[in-house]
Amino acid sequence: MQRGETYLSPPLRAVMPQGGPDGAPDSVSFDAVSHVPLTRRERELLVLIAGGATARDVAARLGISPLTARKHRENLMRKLELHSAAELATFAVRLGLPIG
């Protein structure tokens, strides 16, 4: 990696739009983004985390303990091979999930 370049994990690199001939990004298909099948609960968790919810917020919303919420986040990140909330948010946007 050269100085000044941005690092993206392999899963994110695979779903980032590539510039077309005119420099405009191509659209990313759902199949390209959903390389790992997610359950309804995992998508719900992804939306909450990507929207900036803390473990306490997720716990209150889903009726689980904050420790369980943190563990779910760790498991989701491991499953998707992502390493930060920013990567989770980017992945959620690429899936077309509502974040806010």
Tab-separated table of C-alpha atoms in Angstrom:
chain	number	residue	atom	x	y	z
A	1	MET	CA	0.000	0.000	0.000
A	2	GLN	CA	1.367	3.396	-1.000
A	3	ARG	CA	1.356	6.374	1.289
A	4	GLY	CA	-1.938	8.264	1.137
A	5	GLU	CA	-3.923	5.266	-0.156
A	6	THR	CA	-6.998	4.011	1.647
A	7	TYR	CA	-7.152	0.423	2.862
A	8	LEU	CA	-10.388	-1.517	2.353
A	9	SER	CA	-10.913	-5.048	3.594
A	10	PRO	CA	-11.381	-7.676	0.850
A	11	PRO	CA	-15.182	-7.948	1.397
A	12	LEU	CA	-15.623	-4.190	1.039
A	13	ARG	CA	-13.278	-4.019	-1.943
A	14	ALA	CA	-15.455	-6.622	-3.647
A	15	VAL	CA	-18.600	-4.518	-3.299
A	16	MET	CA	-17.261	-1.022	-3.904
A	17	PRO	CA	-18.405	0.365	-7.230
A	18	GLN	CA	-15.748	0.501	-9.913
A	19	GLY	CA	-15.560	3.493	-12.172
A	20	GLY	CA	-17.058	3.005	-15.601
A	21	PRO	CA	-15.637	4.395	-18.841
A	22	ASP	CA	-16.987	7.850	-18.029
A	23	GLY	CA	-15.696	7.709	-14.451
A	24	ALA	CA	-19.175	7.216	-13.000
A	25	PRO	CA	-19.513	4.309	-10.592
A	26	ASP	CA	-21.303	1.217	-11.823
A	27	SER	CA	-24.280	0.032	-9.816
A	28	VAL	CA	-23.573	-2.801	-7.394
A	29	SER	CA	-25.879	-5.769	-7.581
A	30	PHE	CA	-27.401	-7.260	-4.453
A	31	ASP	CA	-25.802	-10.613	-5.284
A	32	ALA	CA	-22.344	-9.057	-5.265
A	33	VAL	CA	-22.958	-7.516	-1.856
A	34	SER	CA	-24.655	-10.424	-0.153
A	35	HIS	CA	-21.749	-12.843	-0.449
A	36	VAL	CA	-22.682	-14.030	3.051
A	37	PRO	CA	-26.334	-14.832	3.735
A	38	LEU	CA	-27.732	-12.897	6.688
A	39	THR	CA	-30.686	-13.836	8.847
A	40	ARG	CA	-33.474	-11.358	9.523
A	41	ARG	CA	-32.068	-10.810	13.030
A	42	GLU	CA	-28.550	-10.214	11.683
A	43	ARG	CA	-29.902	-7.624	9.250
A	44	GLU	CA	-31.772	-5.949	12.106
A	45	LEU	CA	-28.591	-5.881	14.166
A	46	LEU	CA	-26.613	-4.571	11.186
A	47	VAL	CA	-29.061	-1.702	10.702
A	48	LEU	CA	-28.890	-0.722	14.374
A	49	ILE	CA	-25.096	-0.849	14.567
A	50	ALA	CA	-24.608	0.896	11.231
A	51	GLY	CA	-26.987	3.609	12.425
A	52	GLY	CA	-24.688	4.339	15.351
A	53	ALA	CA	-26.498	2.402	18.078
A	54	THR	CA	-24.374	1.517	21.088
A	55	ALA	CA	-24.445	-1.916	22.715
A	56	ARG	CA	-26.799	-0.456	25.324
A	57	ASP	CA	-29.118	0.891	22.591
A	58	VAL	CA	-29.116	-2.434	20.742
A	59	ALA	CA	-29.767	-4.296	23.991
A	60	ALA	CA	-32.743	-2.109	24.875
A	61	ARG	CA	-34.192	-2.360	21.376
A	62	LEU	CA	-33.822	-6.145	21.099
A	63	GLY	CA	-34.522	-7.023	24.725
A	64	ILE	CA	-31.091	-8.546	25.381
A	65	SER	CA	-28.193	-7.667	27.669
A	66	PRO	CA	-25.497	-5.205	26.547
A	67	LEU	CA	-22.931	-8.013	26.798
A	68	THR	CA	-25.018	-10.170	24.441
A	69	ALA	CA	-25.373	-7.200	22.072
A	70	ARG	CA	-21.580	-6.775	21.993
A	71	LYS	CA	-21.116	-10.485	21.323
A	72	HIS	CA	-23.657	-10.372	18.474
A	73	ARG	CA	-21.739	-7.435	16.980
A	74	GLU	CA	-18.450	-9.353	17.214
A	75	ASN	CA	-20.039	-12.409	15.582
A	76	LEU	CA	-21.560	-10.326	12.775
A	77	MET	CA	-18.254	-8.594	12.082
A	78	ARG	CA	-16.442	-11.947	12.046
A	79	LYS	CA	-19.057	-13.454	9.713
A	80	LEU	CA	-18.787	-10.533	7.297
A	81	GLU	CA	-15.013	-10.191	7.727
A	82	LEU	CA	-15.419	-6.531	8.691
A	83	HIS	CA	-13.404	-4.711	11.332
A	84	SER	CA	-15.229	-1.526	12.329
A	85	ALA	CA	-18.608	0.145	12.644
A	86	ALA	CA	-17.715	2.229	9.585
A	87	GLU	CA	-17.255	-0.928	7.500
A	88	LEU	CA	-20.564	-2.264	8.859
A	89	ALA	CA	-22.286	0.989	7.873
A	90	THR	CA	-20.802	0.844	4.373
A	91	PHE	CA	-21.914	-2.760	4.009
A	92	ALA	CA	-25.442	-1.858	5.186
A	93	VAL	CA	-25.649	0.987	2.658
A	94	ARG	CA	-24.513	-1.350	-0.133
A	95	LEU	CA	-27.240	-3.803	0.886
A	96	GLY	CA	-29.771	-0.995	0.677
A	97	LEU	CA	-30.662	-1.292	4.349
A	98	PRO	CA	-32.073	1.823	6.016
A	99	ILE	CA	-29.605	3.424	8.394
A	100	GLY	CA	-30.124	6.597	10.237
